[in-house]
Each structure stands twice: as C-alpha cells, then as structure tokens.
C-alpha cells in the first residue's frame, strides 16, 4: 500500500471527523443560549414554509435565511425539479400541506447550477441523471431564444436557472394536492426564488400571483370532498366577501397600510403602541372580522 494512498485515506477520515466535531460544537452553543433548546425542539414542528431546493452544497436553506431548525420543511433534489410523478416529492408536499398546514411553498434554484449547466449540453452524464435532466431540457427547449442571447456561459446558466424555477412553480400549481388544498379553504401560495451564489442574495422571481384563478382548465381539478367548501364559497360571494387568496391578502394589506399611515403621524408613539392601536382598530372593524373570521 503506497504512502500516497494512506495519506489520502487519513485526510478523508479527518474531514469526516470534522463534521462530527462540528455537531458537538453546535450543540454546546445552542445549550449555552438555551438549556432547553433541544427539549423544546423534540416536542414537535410547526414550519411556516415548505422549500424545494437544489441538492447543491452551496445552497443551505436555513443558513441562507437565518432560520432555525423547525421553521422550514425541506425537500431537495438535482436542480430543484417539481416532477409530478416523483413520489418522494409528492409525499413531502402532501405532508407539508395537509398535516403541517403550511401556507407557503418556495421553489429555490441558484446560479452556477451544475444540473442546469449539464442540461444545456449534449454530452451524456450517465444513466438516471440523463433521464432526470430531461425535465430541465424541456425548459431549455422552450426558451432557447431567451437563454442563448447571452454570450457568457454563466449568464446563460443563470438565465435558465431562473426560467427553470418559474417552470417548477407552474408545475406546483398544477399539483392535485395544492389544488385540493385551495378547494377546501386552505390556500397555499407558491413562490420562486433564485439564489445568486456569487453574492449570497436571494432574488424573488416575479411569478403571476393569480395563477390559481387563471389556471388552464386542462389542469384544473374538482374534488368531491370539496363540494361543501364550494357551497361555502358561493355563500361568501352572495355576501360580497372576497374569495380569492390574492383579494383577501390585498384587502388586509390595504387596511394595514391605512391604519399605519393614520397612527404613524404621531411620532411620539413607539412601535409597540402603534401595533396595539392598529390591531385594535382592525379588530373593531366588523367588515374586517367578516372577511377574516
């Protein structure tokens, strides 16, 4: 056995040991901040987001967003693909939406993505990877006129990464689990993010927020179990109550802005007092109560 081989083996073992040592340091830091941190964490999870990201080691969701364990439910695969026949992904989506009751699904891609770059080339990467990358090749095929206008390869990869995120957002809207959630009165918003690896910043991509209302009839599904929800929706329409998620959010935001501007004129108020005043004004508004009960 050569010395070079032995040295390589020792180096790899040291890297592995470093990860376990890092875990011990992490636990000690958390316990120093809160002795009951892990005890409370073991009591359950109530994440506010489901994030579907790329498996790339440069795109860690919690670290990038400064969130703690328990705040983001995460699924990752090569090039953040939302494949409608992917049982693994769909189990994650169903659990997040139906059991954890998340209201926000985030599809996060990133620049310098190896999967996206490979999908733009004709060289085989081998076996299952070629099949998987076909998901992105379809996006590239539809958008070559946009992607190929960039001379720099990294710019082309960044462009296709953003277009791929948009395509996966559309795929998520077509997902029966998400559609059923909307029909039974649990609206789920789907967002598209692009991480700029070269800067560390996340770019929120502009995706049509009215997609649930404007989804093609080809993909729109109706569920028997949602008949009662549909009847309730019809009753809300008769009462002139907004039924779309975007309408409800917009009305709530308009009220918040109005109240904020009203109370912000009093520069003496601290933030806490202002929040209490705005909250009280909204709670006393009967129309607000009716819309958001």
PDB file of C-alpha atoms in Angstrom:
ATOM      1  CA  UNK A   1       0.000   0.000   0.000  1.00  0.00           C
ATOM      2  CA  UNK A   2       1.563   3.307  -1.103  1.00  0.00           C
ATOM      3  CA  UNK A   3       2.154   6.221   1.269  1.00  0.00           C
ATOM      4  CA  UNK A   4       0.112   8.435  -1.083  1.00  0.00           C
ATOM      5  CA  UNK A   5      -2.916   6.153  -0.685  1.00  0.00           C
ATOM      6  CA  UNK A   6      -2.548   6.103   3.114  1.00  0.00           C
ATOM      7  CA  UNK A   7      -2.233   9.878   3.288  1.00  0.00           C
ATOM      8  CA  UNK A   8      -5.354  10.276   1.168  1.00  0.00           C
ATOM      9  CA  UNK A   9      -7.254   7.927   3.481  1.00  0.00           C
ATOM     10  CA  UNK A  10      -6.168   9.811   6.585  1.00  0.00           C
ATOM     11  CA  UNK A  11      -7.171  13.127   5.009  1.00  0.00           C
ATOM     12  CA  UNK A  12     -10.676  11.859   4.228  1.00  0.00           C
ATOM     13  CA  UNK A  13     -11.110  10.442   7.744  1.00  0.00           C
ATOM     14  CA  UNK A  14     -10.122  13.813   9.202  1.00  0.00           C
ATOM     15  CA  UNK A  15     -12.740  15.574   7.059  1.00  0.00           C
ATOM     16  CA  UNK A  16     -15.373  13.119   8.258  1.00  0.00           C
ATOM     17  CA  UNK A  17     -14.363  13.582  11.893  1.00  0.00           C
ATOM     18  CA  UNK A  18     -14.588  17.354  11.452  1.00  0.00           C
ATOM     19  CA  UNK A  19     -18.322  17.058  10.716  1.00  0.00           C
ATOM     20  CA  UNK A  20     -18.982  15.164  13.951  1.00  0.00           C
ATOM     21  CA  UNK A  21     -16.873  17.634  15.917  1.00  0.00           C
ATOM     22  CA  UNK A  22     -18.857  20.452  14.347  1.00  0.00           C
ATOM     23  CA  UNK A  23     -22.058  18.850  15.608  1.00  0.00           C
ATOM     24  CA  UNK A  24     -20.720  18.784  19.167  1.00  0.00           C
ATOM     25  CA  UNK A  25     -19.767  22.451  18.933  1.00  0.00           C
ATOM     26  CA  UNK A  26     -23.215  23.288  17.542  1.00  0.00           C
ATOM     27  CA  UNK A  27     -24.978  21.522  20.424  1.00  0.00           C
ATOM     28  CA  UNK A  28     -22.826  23.254  23.027  1.00  0.00           C
ATOM     29  CA  UNK A  29     -23.516  26.694  21.516  1.00  0.00           C
ATOM     30  CA  UNK A  30     -27.263  26.090  21.452  1.00  0.00           C
ATOM     31  CA  UNK A  31     -27.348  24.792  25.023  1.00  0.00           C
ATOM     32  CA  UNK A  32     -25.328  27.788  26.184  1.00  0.00           C
ATOM     33  CA  UNK A  33     -28.027  30.056  24.724  1.00  0.00           C
ATOM     34  CA  UNK A  34     -30.959  27.949  25.958  1.00  0.00           C
ATOM     35  CA  UNK A  35     -30.501  24.816  28.114  1.00  0.00           C
ATOM     36  CA  UNK A  36     -33.946  23.574  26.980  1.00  0.00           C
ATOM     37  CA  UNK A  37     -33.430  24.239  23.263  1.00  0.00           C
ATOM     38  CA  UNK A  38     -33.407  20.609  22.115  1.00  0.00           C
ATOM     39  CA  UNK A  39     -36.013  19.539  24.661  1.00  0.00           C
ATOM     40  CA  UNK A  40     -38.422  22.068  23.170  1.00  0.00           C
ATOM     41  CA  UNK A  41     -37.410  21.117  19.633  1.00  0.00           C
ATOM     42  CA  UNK A  42     -38.295  17.489  20.362  1.00  0.00           C
ATOM     43  CA  UNK A  43     -41.878  18.434  21.220  1.00  0.00           C
ATOM     44  CA  UNK A  44     -42.836  18.845  17.553  1.00  0.00           C
ATOM     45  CA  UNK A  45     -42.572  21.037  14.483  1.00  0.00           C
ATOM     46  CA  UNK A  46     -44.783  23.735  13.005  1.00  0.00           C
ATOM     47  CA  UNK A  47     -42.872  25.067   9.983  1.00  0.00           C
ATOM     48  CA  UNK A  48     -44.306  28.008   8.060  1.00  0.00           C
ATOM     49  CA  UNK A  49     -42.708  27.108   4.746  1.00  0.00           C
ATOM     50  CA  UNK A  50     -42.015  24.159   2.501  1.00  0.00           C
ATOM     51  CA  UNK A  51     -38.851  24.765   0.487  1.00  0.00           C
ATOM     52  CA  UNK A  52     -37.991  22.677  -2.548  1.00  0.00           C
ATOM     53  CA  UNK A  53     -34.376  23.372  -3.409  1.00  0.00           C
ATOM     54  CA  UNK A  54     -31.368  22.015  -5.224  1.00  0.00           C
ATOM     55  CA  UNK A  55     -29.119  19.441  -3.567  1.00  0.00           C
ATOM     56  CA  UNK A  56     -26.118  21.685  -4.259  1.00  0.00           C
ATOM     57  CA  UNK A  57     -23.972  22.048  -1.123  1.00  0.00           C
ATOM     58  CA  UNK A  58     -23.694  25.817  -1.686  1.00  0.00           C
ATOM     59  CA  UNK A  59     -27.422  26.388  -1.140  1.00  0.00           C
ATOM     60  CA  UNK A  60     -28.276  25.570   2.525  1.00  0.00           C
ATOM     61  CA  UNK A  61     -31.805  26.971   3.149  1.00  0.00           C
ATOM     62  CA  UNK A  62     -31.625  27.522   6.918  1.00  0.00           C
ATOM     63  CA  UNK A  63     -28.266  29.250   6.854  1.00  0.00           C
ATOM     64  CA  UNK A  64     -29.204  31.463   3.898  1.00  0.00           C
ATOM     65  CA  UNK A  65     -32.419  32.637   5.561  1.00  0.00           C
ATOM     66  CA  UNK A  66     -31.191  32.716   9.178  1.00  0.00           C
ATOM     67  CA  UNK A  67     -33.953  30.334  10.232  1.00  0.00           C
ATOM     68  CA  UNK A  68     -33.778  27.749  12.982  1.00  0.00           C
ATOM     69  CA  UNK A  69     -34.470  24.003  12.815  1.00  0.00           C
ATOM     70  CA  UNK A  70     -38.240  23.536  12.800  1.00  0.00           C
ATOM     71  CA  UNK A  71     -39.004  26.652  10.735  1.00  0.00           C
ATOM     72  CA  UNK A  72     -38.593  25.285   7.188  1.00  0.00           C
ATOM     73  CA  UNK A  73     -39.766  21.906   5.890  1.00  0.00           C
ATOM     74  CA  UNK A  74     -37.240  20.993   3.193  1.00  0.00           C
ATOM     75  CA  UNK A  75     -37.037  18.762   0.131  1.00  0.00           C
ATOM     76  CA  UNK A  76     -34.015  18.858  -2.168  1.00  0.00           C
ATOM     77  CA  UNK A  77     -33.114  17.202  -5.456  1.00  0.00           C
ATOM     78  CA  UNK A  78     -30.920  17.815  -8.504  1.00  0.00           C
ATOM     79  CA  UNK A  79     -31.820  21.265  -9.936  1.00  0.00           C
ATOM     80  CA  UNK A  80     -34.940  21.743  -7.748  1.00  0.00           C
ATOM     81  CA  UNK A  81     -37.297  19.908 -10.106  1.00  0.00           C
ATOM     82  CA  UNK A  82     -41.018  19.554  -9.337  1.00  0.00           C
ATOM     83  CA  UNK A  83     -41.747  16.333 -11.190  1.00  0.00           C
ATOM     84  CA  UNK A  84     -45.439  15.497 -10.908  1.00  0.00           C
ATOM     85  CA  UNK A  85     -44.658  11.746 -10.875  1.00  0.00           C
ATOM     86  CA  UNK A  86     -41.981  11.993  -8.172  1.00  0.00           C
ATOM     87  CA  UNK A  87     -43.469  10.021  -5.257  1.00  0.00           C
ATOM     88  CA  UNK A  88     -40.820  11.264  -2.838  1.00  0.00           C
ATOM     89  CA  UNK A  89     -41.554  14.917  -3.582  1.00  0.00           C
ATOM     90  CA  UNK A  90     -45.322  14.434  -3.564  1.00  0.00           C
ATOM     91  CA  UNK A  91     -45.223  12.709  -0.177  1.00  0.00           C
ATOM     92  CA  UNK A  92     -43.320  15.726   1.163  1.00  0.00           C
ATOM     93  CA  UNK A  93     -45.824  18.149  -0.393  1.00  0.00           C
ATOM     94  CA  UNK A  94     -48.814  16.228   0.949  1.00  0.00           C
ATOM     95  CA  UNK A  95     -47.421  16.021   4.472  1.00  0.00           C
ATOM     96  CA  UNK A  96     -46.469  19.698   4.472  1.00  0.00           C
ATOM     97  CA  UNK A  97     -49.813  20.928   3.142  1.00  0.00           C
ATOM     98  CA  UNK A  98     -52.298  18.521   4.729  1.00  0.00           C
ATOM     99  CA  UNK A  99     -50.637  17.793   8.069  1.00  0.00           C
ATOM    100  CA  UNK A 100     -48.243  20.648   8.812  1.00  0.00           C
ATOM    101  CA  UNK A 101     -50.668  23.159   7.241  1.00  0.00           C
ATOM    102  CA  UNK A 102     -48.003  25.280   5.556  1.00  0.00           C
ATOM    103  CA  UNK A 103     -49.295  28.240   3.539  1.00  0.00           C
ATOM    104  CA  UNK A 104     -46.118  28.966   1.564  1.00  0.00           C
ATOM    105  CA  UNK A 105     -44.238  26.692  -0.827  1.00  0.00           C
ATOM    106  CA  UNK A 106     -40.904  28.028  -2.108  1.00  0.00           C
ATOM    107  CA  UNK A 107     -39.068  26.704  -5.157  1.00  0.00           C
ATOM    108  CA  UNK A 108     -35.424  27.807  -4.853  1.00  0.00           C
ATOM    109  CA  UNK A 109     -32.910  27.479  -7.669  1.00  0.00           C
ATOM    110  CA  UNK A 110     -29.456  29.024  -7.872  1.00  0.00           C
ATOM    111  CA  UNK A 111     -26.823  30.344 -10.240  1.00  0.00           C
ATOM    112  CA  UNK A 112     -23.840  28.190 -11.225  1.00  0.00           C
ATOM    113  CA  UNK A 113     -26.109  25.123 -11.034  1.00  0.00           C
ATOM    114  CA  UNK A 114     -24.334  22.033 -12.342  1.00  0.00           C
ATOM    115  CA  UNK A 115     -27.596  20.287 -13.215  1.00  0.00           C
ATOM    116  CA  UNK A 116     -28.842  23.226 -15.270  1.00  0.00           C
ATOM    117  CA  UNK A 117     -25.473  23.548 -16.999  1.00  0.00           C
ATOM    118  CA  UNK A 118     -25.441  19.834 -17.866  1.00  0.00           C
ATOM    119  CA  UNK A 119     -28.975  20.057 -19.279  1.00  0.00           C
ATOM    120  CA  UNK A 120     -27.782  22.694 -21.761  1.00  0.00           C
ATOM    121  CA  UNK A 121     -25.190  20.329 -23.204  1.00  0.00           C
ATOM    122  CA  UNK A 122     -25.473  17.199 -25.342  1.00  0.00           C
ATOM    123  CA  UNK A 123     -22.831  15.153 -23.553  1.00  0.00           C
ATOM    124  CA  UNK A 124     -24.326  12.285 -21.564  1.00  0.00           C
ATOM    125  CA  UNK A 125     -23.745  12.392 -17.824  1.00  0.00           C
ATOM    126  CA  UNK A 126     -24.901   8.815 -17.463  1.00  0.00           C
ATOM    127  CA  UNK A 127     -27.946   6.690 -16.689  1.00  0.00           C
ATOM    128  CA  UNK A 128     -30.581   8.101 -14.383  1.00  0.00           C
ATOM    129  CA  UNK A 129     -29.049  11.564 -14.434  1.00  0.00           C
ATOM    130  CA  UNK A 130     -29.779  11.891 -18.159  1.00  0.00           C
ATOM    131  CA  UNK A 131     -33.412  10.963 -17.519  1.00  0.00           C
ATOM    132  CA  UNK A 132     -33.691  13.442 -14.659  1.00  0.00           C
ATOM    133  CA  UNK A 133     -32.118  16.289 -16.632  1.00  0.00           C
ATOM    134  CA  UNK A 134     -34.749  15.845 -19.343  1.00  0.00           C
ATOM    135  CA  UNK A 135     -37.040  17.820 -17.014  1.00  0.00           C
ATOM    136  CA  UNK A 136     -34.767  20.836 -17.467  1.00  0.00           C
ATOM    137  CA  UNK A 137     -34.069  20.151 -21.129  1.00  0.00           C
ATOM    138  CA  UNK A 138     -37.784  20.670 -21.800  1.00  0.00           C
ATOM    139  CA  UNK A 139     -37.488  24.125 -20.228  1.00  0.00           C
ATOM    140  CA  UNK A 140     -34.374  24.873 -22.268  1.00  0.00           C
ATOM    141  CA  UNK A 141     -36.027  23.714 -25.481  1.00  0.00           C
ATOM    142  CA  UNK A 142     -38.917  26.139 -24.978  1.00  0.00           C
ATOM    143  CA  UNK A 143     -36.681  29.077 -24.056  1.00  0.00           C
ATOM    144  CA  UNK A 144     -33.530  28.736 -26.172  1.00  0.00           C
ATOM    145  CA  UNK A 145     -34.230  32.083 -27.849  1.00  0.00           C
ATOM    146  CA  UNK A 146     -34.034  33.770 -24.441  1.00  0.00           C
ATOM    147  CA  UNK A 147     -31.136  31.818 -22.948  1.00  0.00           C
ATOM    148  CA  UNK A 148     -28.854  31.847 -25.978  1.00  0.00           C
ATOM    149  CA  UNK A 149     -28.871  35.616 -26.317  1.00  0.00           C
ATOM    150  CA  UNK A 150     -26.242  35.727 -23.554  1.00  0.00           C
ATOM    151  CA  UNK A 151     -22.646  35.288 -24.668  1.00  0.00           C
ATOM    152  CA  UNK A 152     -21.226  34.323 -21.275  1.00  0.00           C
ATOM    153  CA  UNK A 153     -21.921  30.704 -20.243  1.00  0.00           C
ATOM    154  CA  UNK A 154     -22.501  31.591 -16.589  1.00  0.00           C
ATOM    155  CA  UNK A 155     -25.106  34.147 -17.661  1.00  0.00           C
ATOM    156  CA  UNK A 156     -26.839  31.518 -19.785  1.00  0.00           C
ATOM    157  CA  UNK A 157     -26.885  29.109 -16.847  1.00  0.00           C
ATOM    158  CA  UNK A 158     -28.267  31.836 -14.545  1.00  0.00           C
ATOM    159  CA  UNK A 159     -30.973  32.688 -17.079  1.00  0.00           C
ATOM    160  CA  UNK A 160     -32.061  29.067 -17.499  1.00  0.00           C
ATOM    161  CA  UNK A 161     -31.939  28.554 -13.715  1.00  0.00           C
ATOM    162  CA  UNK A 162     -34.467  31.357 -13.288  1.00  0.00           C
ATOM    163  CA  UNK A 163     -36.664  30.035 -16.101  1.00  0.00           C
ATOM    164  CA  UNK A 164     -36.463  26.573 -14.561  1.00  0.00           C
ATOM    165  CA  UNK A 165     -37.680  27.918 -11.220  1.00  0.00           C
ATOM    166  CA  UNK A 166     -40.663  29.549 -12.945  1.00  0.00           C
ATOM    167  CA  UNK A 167     -41.474  26.280 -14.718  1.00  0.00           C
ATOM    168  CA  UNK A 168     -41.357  24.343 -11.454  1.00  0.00           C
ATOM    169  CA  UNK A 169     -43.626  26.915  -9.800  1.00  0.00           C
ATOM    170  CA  UNK A 170     -46.163  26.280 -12.578  1.00  0.00           C
ATOM    171  CA  UNK A 171     -45.797  22.536 -12.039  1.00  0.00           C
ATOM    172  CA  UNK A 172     -46.548  23.010  -8.349  1.00  0.00           C
ATOM    173  CA  UNK A 173     -49.728  24.962  -9.108  1.00  0.00           C
ATOM    174  CA  UNK A 174     -50.866  22.011 -11.250  1.00  0.00           C
ATOM    175  CA  UNK A 175     -50.270  19.574  -8.398  1.00  0.00           C
ATOM    176  CA  UNK A 176     -53.557  17.932  -7.248  1.00  0.00           C
ATOM    177  CA  UNK A 177     -52.502  18.217  -3.600  1.00  0.00           C
ATOM    178  CA  UNK A 178     -52.154  22.002  -3.891  1.00  0.00           C
ATOM    179  CA  UNK A 179     -55.360  22.365  -5.904  1.00  0.00           C
ATOM    180  CA  UNK A 180     -57.355  20.323  -3.397  1.00  0.00           C
ATOM    181  CA  UNK A 181     -55.973  22.425  -0.574  1.00  0.00           C
ATOM    182  CA  UNK A 182     -57.345  25.538  -2.271  1.00  0.00           C
ATOM    183  CA  UNK A 183     -60.763  23.966  -2.800  1.00  0.00           C
ATOM    184  CA  UNK A 184     -61.183  23.013   0.855  1.00  0.00           C
ATOM    185  CA  UNK A 185     -60.289  26.520   2.015  1.00  0.00           C
ATOM    186  CA  UNK A 186     -56.572  26.184   2.791  1.00  0.00           C
ATOM    187  CA  UNK A 187     -54.901  28.491   0.231  1.00  0.00           C
ATOM    188  CA  UNK A 188     -51.256  27.770  -0.479  1.00  0.00           C
ATOM    189  CA  UNK A 189     -49.029  30.355  -2.127  1.00  0.00           C
ATOM    190  CA  UNK A 190     -46.152  29.201  -4.349  1.00  0.00           C
ATOM    191  CA  UNK A 191     -43.054  31.408  -4.624  1.00  0.00           C
ATOM    192  CA  UNK A 192     -39.979  31.311  -6.857  1.00  0.00           C
ATOM    193  CA  UNK A 193     -36.510  32.164  -5.534  1.00  0.00           C
ATOM    194  CA  UNK A 194     -33.148  32.336  -7.277  1.00  0.00           C
ATOM    195  CA  UNK A 195     -30.064  32.274  -5.052  1.00  0.00           C
ATOM    196  CA  UNK A 196     -27.180  34.267  -6.506  1.00  0.00           C
ATOM    197  CA  UNK A 197     -24.293  32.096  -5.339  1.00  0.00           C
ATOM    198  CA  UNK A 198     -21.793  34.770  -6.345  1.00  0.00           C
ATOM    199  CA  UNK A 199     -23.360  37.325  -3.956  1.00  0.00           C
ATOM    200  CA  UNK A 200     -25.283  35.217  -1.422  1.00  0.00           C
ATOM    201  CA  UNK A 201     -28.508  37.166  -2.023  1.00  0.00           C
ATOM    202  CA  UNK A 202     -31.842  35.545  -2.826  1.00  0.00           C
ATOM    203  CA  UNK A 203     -33.807  37.082  -5.687  1.00  0.00           C
ATOM    204  CA  UNK A 204     -37.583  36.736  -5.509  1.00  0.00           C
ATOM    205  CA  UNK A 205     -38.774  35.969  -9.027  1.00  0.00           C
ATOM    206  CA  UNK A 206     -41.922  37.616 -10.323  1.00  0.00           C
ATOM    207  CA  UNK A 207     -44.428  34.833 -10.913  1.00  0.00           C
ATOM    208  CA  UNK A 208     -48.094  35.592 -11.640  1.00  0.00           C
ATOM    209  CA  UNK A 209     -49.814  35.610  -8.236  1.00  0.00           C
ATOM    210  CA  UNK A 210     -53.203  34.978  -9.891  1.00  0.00           C
ATOM    211  CA  UNK A 211     -52.176  31.576 -11.231  1.00  0.00           C
ATOM    212  CA  UNK A 212     -54.713  29.650  -9.081  1.00  0.00           C
ATOM    213  CA  UNK A 213     -57.578  31.684 -10.573  1.00  0.00           C
ATOM    214  CA  UNK A 214     -56.216  31.631 -14.140  1.00  0.00           C
ATOM    215  CA  UNK A 215     -55.010  28.017 -14.249  1.00  0.00           C
ATOM    216  CA  UNK A 216     -55.845  26.333 -17.536  1.00  0.00           C
ATOM    217  CA  UNK A 217     -58.985  24.186 -17.458  1.00  0.00           C
ATOM    218  CA  UNK A 218     -56.852  21.330 -18.790  1.00  0.00           C
ATOM    219  CA  UNK A 219     -55.119  21.095 -15.399  1.00  0.00           C
ATOM    220  CA  UNK A 220     -57.908  22.339 -13.134  1.00  0.00           C
ATOM    221  CA  UNK A 221     -59.369  19.595 -10.945  1.00  0.00           C
ATOM    222  CA  UNK A 222     -62.532  19.371  -8.845  1.00  0.00           C
ATOM    223  CA  UNK A 223     -62.744  17.131  -5.799  1.00  0.00           C
ATOM    224  CA  UNK A 224     -65.927  15.511  -4.470  1.00  0.00           C
ATOM    225  CA  UNK A 225     -64.806  16.049  -0.890  1.00  0.00           C
ATOM    226  CA  UNK A 226     -64.633  19.787  -1.601  1.00  0.00           C
ATOM    227  CA  UNK A 227     -68.326  20.215  -2.522  1.00  0.00           C
ATOM    228  CA  UNK A 228     -69.156  21.729   0.860  1.00  0.00           C
ATOM    229  CA  UNK A 229     -66.248  24.136   0.529  1.00  0.00           C
ATOM    230  CA  UNK A 230     -67.567  25.167  -2.878  1.00  0.00           C
ATOM    231  CA  UNK A 231     -71.003  25.840  -1.369  1.00  0.00           C
ATOM    232  CA  UNK A 232     -69.405  27.980   1.330  1.00  0.00           C
ATOM    233  CA  UNK A 233     -67.531  29.883  -1.340  1.00  0.00           C
ATOM    234  CA  UNK A 234     -70.788  30.538  -3.182  1.00  0.00           C
ATOM    235  CA  UNK A 235     -72.340  31.843   0.046  1.00  0.00           C
ATOM    236  CA  UNK A 236     -69.374  34.175   0.517  1.00  0.00           C
ATOM    237  CA  UNK A 237     -69.875  35.529  -2.985  1.00  0.00           C
ATOM    238  CA  UNK A 238     -73.515  36.279  -2.206  1.00  0.00           C
ATOM    239  CA  UNK A 239     -72.353  38.170   0.897  1.00  0.00           C
ATOM    240  CA  UNK A 240     -69.870  40.065  -1.266  1.00  0.00           C
ATOM    241  CA  UNK A 241     -66.910  38.605   0.609  1.00  0.00           C
ATOM    242  CA  UNK A 242     -63.710  38.213  -1.453  1.00  0.00           C
ATOM    243  CA  UNK A 243     -62.991  34.541  -2.215  1.00  0.00           C
ATOM    244  CA  UNK A 244     -59.587  34.555  -3.901  1.00  0.00           C
ATOM    245  CA  UNK A 245     -56.475  34.453  -1.771  1.00  0.00           C
ATOM    246  CA  UNK A 246     -54.964  37.437  -3.562  1.00  0.00           C
ATOM    247  CA  UNK A 247     -58.133  39.510  -2.944  1.00  0.00           C
ATOM    248  CA  UNK A 248     -58.167  38.694   0.779  1.00  0.00           C
ATOM    249  CA  UNK A 249     -54.488  39.474   1.177  1.00  0.00           C
ATOM    250  CA  UNK A 250     -54.867  42.711  -0.757  1.00  0.00           C
ATOM    251  CA  UNK A 251     -57.808  43.913   1.363  1.00  0.00           C
ATOM    252  CA  UNK A 252     -55.979  43.055   4.572  1.00  0.00           C
ATOM    253  CA  UNK A 253     -52.843  44.853   3.379  1.00  0.00           C
ATOM    254  CA  UNK A 254     -54.855  47.935   2.356  1.00  0.00           C
ATOM    255  CA  UNK A 255     -56.381  48.113   5.827  1.00  0.00           C
ATOM    256  CA  UNK A 256     -52.990  47.728   7.484  1.00  0.00           C
ATOM    257  CA  UNK A 257     -51.468  50.469   5.328  1.00  0.00           C
ATOM    258  CA  UNK A 258     -54.386  52.818   6.058  1.00  0.00           C
ATOM    259  CA  UNK A 259     -54.157  52.287   9.803  1.00  0.00           C
ATOM    260  CA  UNK A 260     -50.357  52.509   9.777  1.00  0.00           C
ATOM    261  CA  UNK A 261     -50.377  55.859   7.982  1.00  0.00           C
ATOM    262  CA  UNK A 262     -53.041  57.142  10.353  1.00  0.00           C
ATOM    263  CA  UNK A 263     -51.081  56.284  13.503  1.00  0.00           C
ATOM    264  CA  UNK A 264     -47.580  56.949  12.160  1.00  0.00           C
ATOM    265  CA  UNK A 265     -48.381  60.658  12.077  1.00  0.00           C
ATOM    266  CA  UNK A 266     -47.924  60.610  15.858  1.00  0.00           C
ATOM    267  CA  UNK A 267     -44.147  60.429  16.022  1.00  0.00           C
ATOM    268  CA  UNK A 268     -44.282  60.112  19.817  1.00  0.00           C
ATOM    269  CA  UNK A 269     -45.738  56.587  19.595  1.00  0.00           C
ATOM    270  CA  UNK A 270     -43.316  53.724  19.998  1.00  0.00           C
ATOM    271  CA  UNK A 271     -43.626  50.701  17.719  1.00  0.00           C
ATOM    272  CA  UNK A 272     -45.341  48.597  20.383  1.00  0.00           C
ATOM    273  CA  UNK A 273     -48.040  51.206  20.986  1.00  0.00           C
ATOM    274  CA  UNK A 274     -48.580  51.631  17.262  1.00  0.00           C
ATOM    275  CA  UNK A 275     -49.044  47.895  16.766  1.00  0.00           C
ATOM    276  CA  UNK A 276     -51.583  47.780  19.593  1.00  0.00           C
ATOM    277  CA  UNK A 277     -53.537  50.696  18.135  1.00  0.00           C
ATOM    278  CA  UNK A 278     -53.593  49.224  14.631  1.00  0.00           C
ATOM    279  CA  UNK A 279     -54.561  45.797  15.935  1.00  0.00           C
ATOM    280  CA  UNK A 280     -57.379  47.300  17.988  1.00  0.00           C
ATOM    281  CA  UNK A 281     -58.689  49.286  15.031  1.00  0.00           C
ATOM    282  CA  UNK A 282     -58.757  46.195  12.827  1.00  0.00           C
ATOM    283  CA  UNK A 283     -60.431  44.058  15.470  1.00  0.00           C
ATOM    284  CA  UNK A 284     -63.175  46.663  15.883  1.00  0.00           C
ATOM    285  CA  UNK A 285     -63.836  46.798  12.143  1.00  0.00           C
ATOM    286  CA  UNK A 286     -66.871  44.498  11.562  1.00  0.00           C
ATOM    287  CA  UNK A 287     -66.116  44.216   7.852  1.00  0.00           C
ATOM    288  CA  UNK A 288     -62.577  43.046   8.629  1.00  0.00           C
ATOM    289  CA  UNK A 289     -63.948  40.482  11.074  1.00  0.00           C
ATOM    290  CA  UNK A 290     -66.369  39.138   8.494  1.00  0.00           C
ATOM    291  CA  UNK A 291     -63.675  38.750   5.853  1.00  0.00           C
ATOM    292  CA  UNK A 292     -61.091  37.122   8.081  1.00  0.00           C
ATOM    293  CA  UNK A 293     -63.041  35.077  10.570  1.00  0.00           C
TER     294      UNK A 293
END
